[in-house]
């Protein structure tokens, strides 16, 4: 069996504090990008569990210049896919696109990261989806265990003493305002906290 030949990894730091990590492979004509921030579910404000999860769900549901539908159509036109994800410690926004369409796909990706609309209608729609997920968790053994075990394992005051899936507290999710979601976005999705 031949040795694995890993691509060279290059690293740089921008003036704004963002870290860049670049690895080039030419096997397929696609470019994949992940913009990862040091801000996962544990970044939720004290007493506001579920903030990060709702904010993240809204990021790819429209920007200040594109509706949710227009954003989906633009991705389809470019052969691009923009998605979001999170863990306890990290938040990421990812782009997968045809390399030939990288420039316009990056412009679209940038718009999603920097200018999410947090449209009031979308906030309510996704709030209801998150509340439905919480309700489902509370009826399933795995969901109940995921809520009960972290405080036991880590202690009640530890940052990890929260549900690991980030859905949060139903009362908090019901009360979150658009302004709180915008403030969370501005506080945590910042260049110096990011790796591109």
PDB file of C-alpha atoms in Angstrom:
ATOM      1  CA  UNK A   1       0.000   0.000   0.000  1.00  0.00           C
ATOM      2  CA  UNK A   2       1.457   3.331  -1.050  1.00  0.00           C
ATOM      3  CA  UNK A   3       2.005   6.074   1.493  1.00  0.00           C
ATOM      4  CA  UNK A   4      -0.703   8.707   1.703  1.00  0.00           C
ATOM      5  CA  UNK A   5       0.262  11.914  -0.012  1.00  0.00           C
ATOM      6  CA  UNK A   6      -1.368  14.761   1.915  1.00  0.00           C
ATOM      7  CA  UNK A   7      -1.569  18.179   0.276  1.00  0.00           C
ATOM      8  CA  UNK A   8       0.587  21.009   1.554  1.00  0.00           C
ATOM      9  CA  UNK A   9      -1.169  23.151   4.161  1.00  0.00           C
ATOM     10  CA  UNK A  10      -0.448  26.870   4.135  1.00  0.00           C
ATOM     11  CA  UNK A  11      -1.319  29.230   7.013  1.00  0.00           C
ATOM     12  CA  UNK A  12      -1.587  32.988   7.338  1.00  0.00           C
ATOM     13  CA  UNK A  13      -3.116  35.606   9.619  1.00  0.00           C
ATOM     14  CA  UNK A  14      -4.936  38.640   8.221  1.00  0.00           C
ATOM     15  CA  UNK A  15      -4.658  42.161   9.654  1.00  0.00           C
ATOM     16  CA  UNK A  16      -8.188  41.861  11.051  1.00  0.00           C
ATOM     17  CA  UNK A  17      -7.104  38.842  13.138  1.00  0.00           C
ATOM     18  CA  UNK A  18      -8.681  36.088  11.047  1.00  0.00           C
ATOM     19  CA  UNK A  19      -6.644  32.923  10.544  1.00  0.00           C
ATOM     20  CA  UNK A  20      -6.437  31.399   7.050  1.00  0.00           C
ATOM     21  CA  UNK A  21      -5.651  27.726   6.432  1.00  0.00           C
ATOM     22  CA  UNK A  22      -5.349  26.683   2.778  1.00  0.00           C
ATOM     23  CA  UNK A  23      -4.898  23.272   1.208  1.00  0.00           C
ATOM     24  CA  UNK A  24      -5.019  22.715  -2.552  1.00  0.00           C
ATOM     25  CA  UNK A  25      -6.136  19.525  -4.257  1.00  0.00           C
ATOM     26  CA  UNK A  26      -6.998  19.359  -7.942  1.00  0.00           C
ATOM     27  CA  UNK A  27      -8.718  15.972  -8.215  1.00  0.00           C
ATOM     28  CA  UNK A  28     -12.159  17.534  -8.749  1.00  0.00           C
ATOM     29  CA  UNK A  29     -13.165  21.052  -9.905  1.00  0.00           C
ATOM     30  CA  UNK A  30     -14.815  22.013  -6.620  1.00  0.00           C
ATOM     31  CA  UNK A  31     -13.811  24.404  -3.862  1.00  0.00           C
ATOM     32  CA  UNK A  32     -14.834  23.799  -0.280  1.00  0.00           C
ATOM     33  CA  UNK A  33     -14.602  26.484   2.384  1.00  0.00           C
ATOM     34  CA  UNK A  34     -15.379  26.431   6.057  1.00  0.00           C
ATOM     35  CA  UNK A  35     -15.455  29.608   8.114  1.00  0.00           C
ATOM     36  CA  UNK A  36     -15.267  28.495  11.724  1.00  0.00           C
ATOM     37  CA  UNK A  37     -15.748  30.739  14.752  1.00  0.00           C
ATOM     38  CA  UNK A  38     -14.737  30.179  18.356  1.00  0.00           C
ATOM     39  CA  UNK A  39     -18.344  30.426  19.538  1.00  0.00           C
ATOM     40  CA  UNK A  40     -20.476  27.333  19.997  1.00  0.00           C
ATOM     41  CA  UNK A  41     -23.529  26.605  22.113  1.00  0.00           C
ATOM     42  CA  UNK A  42     -21.572  27.517  25.272  1.00  0.00           C
ATOM     43  CA  UNK A  43     -21.453  31.116  24.001  1.00  0.00           C
ATOM     44  CA  UNK A  44     -25.172  31.474  24.722  1.00  0.00           C
ATOM     45  CA  UNK A  45     -25.727  34.308  27.201  1.00  0.00           C
ATOM     46  CA  UNK A  46     -26.393  33.202  30.766  1.00  0.00           C
ATOM     47  CA  UNK A  47     -30.056  32.299  31.061  1.00  0.00           C
ATOM     48  CA  UNK A  48     -30.572  32.474  27.267  1.00  0.00           C
ATOM     49  CA  UNK A  49     -29.915  28.887  26.112  1.00  0.00           C
ATOM     50  CA  UNK A  50     -30.873  28.449  22.458  1.00  0.00           C
ATOM     51  CA  UNK A  51     -29.775  31.895  21.252  1.00  0.00           C
ATOM     52  CA  UNK A  52     -26.834  30.657  19.183  1.00  0.00           C
ATOM     53  CA  UNK A  53     -28.836  27.853  17.621  1.00  0.00           C
ATOM     54  CA  UNK A  54     -31.675  30.126  16.488  1.00  0.00           C
ATOM     55  CA  UNK A  55     -29.256  32.809  15.253  1.00  0.00           C
ATOM     56  CA  UNK A  56     -27.335  30.220  13.226  1.00  0.00           C
ATOM     57  CA  UNK A  57     -30.480  28.693  11.715  1.00  0.00           C
ATOM     58  CA  UNK A  58     -31.482  32.158  10.467  1.00  0.00           C
ATOM     59  CA  UNK A  59     -28.164  33.011   8.813  1.00  0.00           C
ATOM     60  CA  UNK A  60     -28.863  31.145   5.575  1.00  0.00           C
ATOM     61  CA  UNK A  61     -32.522  32.246   5.437  1.00  0.00           C
ATOM     62  CA  UNK A  62     -31.920  35.525   3.652  1.00  0.00           C
ATOM     63  CA  UNK A  63     -29.634  38.537   3.729  1.00  0.00           C
ATOM     64  CA  UNK A  64     -30.175  42.287   3.716  1.00  0.00           C
ATOM     65  CA  UNK A  65     -30.296  42.135  -0.107  1.00  0.00           C
ATOM     66  CA  UNK A  66     -31.708  38.644  -0.827  1.00  0.00           C
ATOM     67  CA  UNK A  67     -34.795  36.836   0.441  1.00  0.00           C
ATOM     68  CA  UNK A  68     -34.581  33.201   1.490  1.00  0.00           C
ATOM     69  CA  UNK A  69     -35.929  32.141  -1.924  1.00  0.00           C
ATOM     70  CA  UNK A  70     -33.548  34.424  -3.839  1.00  0.00           C
ATOM     71  CA  UNK A  71     -30.625  33.078  -1.826  1.00  0.00           C
ATOM     72  CA  UNK A  72     -31.606  29.479  -2.630  1.00  0.00           C
ATOM     73  CA  UNK A  73     -31.988  30.336  -6.328  1.00  0.00           C
ATOM     74  CA  UNK A  74     -28.570  32.052  -6.407  1.00  0.00           C
ATOM     75  CA  UNK A  75     -26.932  28.986  -4.883  1.00  0.00           C
ATOM     76  CA  UNK A  76     -28.627  26.726  -7.408  1.00  0.00           C
ATOM     77  CA  UNK A  77     -27.527  28.938 -10.332  1.00  0.00           C
ATOM     78  CA  UNK A  78     -23.904  28.780  -9.160  1.00  0.00           C
ATOM     79  CA  UNK A  79     -23.854  25.079  -8.293  1.00  0.00           C
ATOM     80  CA  UNK A  80     -23.050  26.183  -4.753  1.00  0.00           C
ATOM     81  CA  UNK A  81     -24.222  25.092  -1.343  1.00  0.00           C
ATOM     82  CA  UNK A  82     -23.997  27.237   1.801  1.00  0.00           C
ATOM     83  CA  UNK A  83     -24.674  25.549   5.126  1.00  0.00           C
ATOM     84  CA  UNK A  84     -24.257  26.213   8.821  1.00  0.00           C
ATOM     85  CA  UNK A  85     -23.364  24.006  11.763  1.00  0.00           C
ATOM     86  CA  UNK A  86     -22.316  24.162  15.382  1.00  0.00           C
ATOM     87  CA  UNK A  87     -21.013  22.239  18.354  1.00  0.00           C
ATOM     88  CA  UNK A  88     -20.453  23.175  21.980  1.00  0.00           C
ATOM     89  CA  UNK A  89     -17.301  25.129  21.056  1.00  0.00           C
ATOM     90  CA  UNK A  90     -17.521  26.072  17.370  1.00  0.00           C
ATOM     91  CA  UNK A  91     -19.866  27.700  14.880  1.00  0.00           C
ATOM     92  CA  UNK A  92     -19.226  27.198  11.186  1.00  0.00           C
ATOM     93  CA  UNK A  93     -20.554  28.437   7.887  1.00  0.00           C
ATOM     94  CA  UNK A  94     -19.509  26.326   4.911  1.00  0.00           C
ATOM     95  CA  UNK A  95     -19.464  26.760   1.155  1.00  0.00           C
ATOM     96  CA  UNK A  96     -19.112  24.098  -1.499  1.00  0.00           C
ATOM     97  CA  UNK A  97     -19.045  25.350  -5.084  1.00  0.00           C
ATOM     98  CA  UNK A  98     -17.822  24.662  -8.574  1.00  0.00           C
ATOM     99  CA  UNK A  99     -14.351  26.188  -8.755  1.00  0.00           C
ATOM    100  CA  UNK A 100     -15.260  28.027 -11.967  1.00  0.00           C
ATOM    101  CA  UNK A 101     -17.933  29.919  -9.973  1.00  0.00           C
ATOM    102  CA  UNK A 102     -15.781  30.632  -6.936  1.00  0.00           C
ATOM    103  CA  UNK A 103     -15.790  34.439  -7.203  1.00  0.00           C
ATOM    104  CA  UNK A 104     -19.594  34.919  -7.322  1.00  0.00           C
ATOM    105  CA  UNK A 105     -20.093  32.077  -4.814  1.00  0.00           C
ATOM    106  CA  UNK A 106     -17.697  33.805  -2.386  1.00  0.00           C
ATOM    107  CA  UNK A 107     -19.651  37.057  -2.787  1.00  0.00           C
ATOM    108  CA  UNK A 108     -22.844  35.184  -1.898  1.00  0.00           C
ATOM    109  CA  UNK A 109     -21.116  33.427   1.025  1.00  0.00           C
ATOM    110  CA  UNK A 110     -19.820  36.764   2.296  1.00  0.00           C
ATOM    111  CA  UNK A 111     -23.321  38.245   2.136  1.00  0.00           C
ATOM    112  CA  UNK A 112     -24.693  35.347   4.219  1.00  0.00           C
ATOM    113  CA  UNK A 113     -21.963  35.680   6.863  1.00  0.00           C
ATOM    114  CA  UNK A 114     -21.877  39.475   7.107  1.00  0.00           C
ATOM    115  CA  UNK A 115     -25.458  40.550   6.352  1.00  0.00           C
ATOM    116  CA  UNK A 116     -28.041  38.042   7.587  1.00  0.00           C
ATOM    117  CA  UNK A 117     -31.490  39.660   7.460  1.00  0.00           C
ATOM    118  CA  UNK A 118     -33.018  38.057  10.562  1.00  0.00           C
ATOM    119  CA  UNK A 119     -36.354  38.715   8.854  1.00  0.00           C
ATOM    120  CA  UNK A 120     -39.180  38.829  11.413  1.00  0.00           C
ATOM    121  CA  UNK A 121     -41.239  36.216   9.536  1.00  0.00           C
ATOM    122  CA  UNK A 122     -38.274  33.865   9.300  1.00  0.00           C
ATOM    123  CA  UNK A 123     -37.497  34.400  13.001  1.00  0.00           C
ATOM    124  CA  UNK A 124     -41.000  33.223  13.910  1.00  0.00           C
ATOM    125  CA  UNK A 125     -40.939  30.274  11.494  1.00  0.00           C
ATOM    126  CA  UNK A 126     -37.563  28.995  12.732  1.00  0.00           C
ATOM    127  CA  UNK A 127     -38.427  29.746  16.362  1.00  0.00           C
ATOM    128  CA  UNK A 128     -41.439  27.413  15.974  1.00  0.00           C
ATOM    129  CA  UNK A 129     -39.242  24.731  14.388  1.00  0.00           C
ATOM    130  CA  UNK A 130     -36.758  24.969  17.268  1.00  0.00           C
ATOM    131  CA  UNK A 131     -39.585  24.755  19.821  1.00  0.00           C
ATOM    132  CA  UNK A 132     -40.907  21.654  18.015  1.00  0.00           C
ATOM    133  CA  UNK A 133     -37.432  20.051  18.225  1.00  0.00           C
ATOM    134  CA  UNK A 134     -37.305  20.812  21.955  1.00  0.00           C
ATOM    135  CA  UNK A 135     -40.769  19.270  22.435  1.00  0.00           C
ATOM    136  CA  UNK A 136     -39.636  16.155  20.574  1.00  0.00           C
ATOM    137  CA  UNK A 137     -36.482  15.921  22.733  1.00  0.00           C
ATOM    138  CA  UNK A 138     -38.610  16.029  25.875  1.00  0.00           C
ATOM    139  CA  UNK A 139     -40.537  12.925  24.748  1.00  0.00           C
ATOM    140  CA  UNK A 140     -37.544  10.756  23.790  1.00  0.00           C
ATOM    141  CA  UNK A 141     -35.109   8.952  26.107  1.00  0.00           C
ATOM    142  CA  UNK A 142     -32.063  10.200  24.178  1.00  0.00           C
ATOM    143  CA  UNK A 143     -33.280  13.798  24.302  1.00  0.00           C
ATOM    144  CA  UNK A 144     -34.062  13.597  28.006  1.00  0.00           C
ATOM    145  CA  UNK A 145     -30.644  12.058  28.718  1.00  0.00           C
ATOM    146  CA  UNK A 146     -28.945  14.749  26.634  1.00  0.00           C
ATOM    147  CA  UNK A 147     -30.528  17.374  28.856  1.00  0.00           C
ATOM    148  CA  UNK A 148     -30.048  15.590  32.213  1.00  0.00           C
ATOM    149  CA  UNK A 149     -26.494  14.220  31.907  1.00  0.00           C
ATOM    150  CA  UNK A 150     -24.321  17.297  31.209  1.00  0.00           C
ATOM    151  CA  UNK A 151     -24.958  19.000  34.581  1.00  0.00           C
ATOM    152  CA  UNK A 152     -24.315  15.682  36.342  1.00  0.00           C
ATOM    153  CA  UNK A 153     -21.110  14.988  34.401  1.00  0.00           C
ATOM    154  CA  UNK A 154     -19.627  18.494  34.477  1.00  0.00           C
ATOM    155  CA  UNK A 155     -21.291  20.117  37.466  1.00  0.00           C
ATOM    156  CA  UNK A 156     -24.106  22.670  37.317  1.00  0.00           C
ATOM    157  CA  UNK A 157     -21.843  25.727  36.875  1.00  0.00           C
ATOM    158  CA  UNK A 158     -19.608  24.327  34.110  1.00  0.00           C
ATOM    159  CA  UNK A 159     -20.046  25.802  30.587  1.00  0.00           C
ATOM    160  CA  UNK A 160     -20.686  22.272  29.239  1.00  0.00           C
ATOM    161  CA  UNK A 161     -23.562  21.672  31.686  1.00  0.00           C
ATOM    162  CA  UNK A 162     -26.045  22.423  28.887  1.00  0.00           C
ATOM    163  CA  UNK A 163     -27.817  20.259  26.298  1.00  0.00           C
ATOM    164  CA  UNK A 164     -25.198  19.313  23.719  1.00  0.00           C
ATOM    165  CA  UNK A 165     -27.425  19.910  20.714  1.00  0.00           C
ATOM    166  CA  UNK A 166     -27.947  23.629  21.431  1.00  0.00           C
ATOM    167  CA  UNK A 167     -31.726  23.737  21.100  1.00  0.00           C
ATOM    168  CA  UNK A 168     -31.919  25.443  24.469  1.00  0.00           C
ATOM    169  CA  UNK A 169     -34.671  26.298  26.862  1.00  0.00           C
ATOM    170  CA  UNK A 170     -38.253  26.602  25.512  1.00  0.00           C
ATOM    171  CA  UNK A 171     -39.062  29.717  27.561  1.00  0.00           C
ATOM    172  CA  UNK A 172     -35.905  31.424  26.294  1.00  0.00           C
ATOM    173  CA  UNK A 173     -36.508  30.478  22.669  1.00  0.00           C
ATOM    174  CA  UNK A 174     -40.085  31.839  22.927  1.00  0.00           C
ATOM    175  CA  UNK A 175     -38.834  35.163  24.312  1.00  0.00           C
ATOM    176  CA  UNK A 176     -35.800  35.805  22.078  1.00  0.00           C
ATOM    177  CA  UNK A 177     -36.040  39.018  20.111  1.00  0.00           C
ATOM    178  CA  UNK A 178     -34.625  39.842  16.693  1.00  0.00           C
ATOM    179  CA  UNK A 179     -32.369  42.440  18.338  1.00  0.00           C
ATOM    180  CA  UNK A 180     -30.889  39.800  20.669  1.00  0.00           C
ATOM    181  CA  UNK A 181     -30.101  37.575  17.690  1.00  0.00           C
ATOM    182  CA  UNK A 182     -28.432  40.463  15.845  1.00  0.00           C
ATOM    183  CA  UNK A 183     -26.419  41.371  18.960  1.00  0.00           C
ATOM    184  CA  UNK A 184     -25.253  37.762  19.345  1.00  0.00           C
ATOM    185  CA  UNK A 185     -24.185  37.662  15.685  1.00  0.00           C
ATOM    186  CA  UNK A 186     -22.195  40.897  16.050  1.00  0.00           C
ATOM    187  CA  UNK A 187     -20.564  39.804  19.317  1.00  0.00           C
ATOM    188  CA  UNK A 188     -19.411  36.334  18.279  1.00  0.00           C
ATOM    189  CA  UNK A 189     -19.044  36.102  14.500  1.00  0.00           C
ATOM    190  CA  UNK A 190     -16.036  38.396  14.320  1.00  0.00           C
ATOM    191  CA  UNK A 191     -12.822  38.120  12.265  1.00  0.00           C
ATOM    192  CA  UNK A 192     -10.510  37.667  15.269  1.00  0.00           C
ATOM    193  CA  UNK A 193     -12.617  34.710  16.412  1.00  0.00           C
ATOM    194  CA  UNK A 194     -12.626  33.086  12.966  1.00  0.00           C
ATOM    195  CA  UNK A 195     -10.613  30.569  10.968  1.00  0.00           C
ATOM    196  CA  UNK A 196     -11.180  30.499   7.211  1.00  0.00           C
TER     197      UNK A 196
END
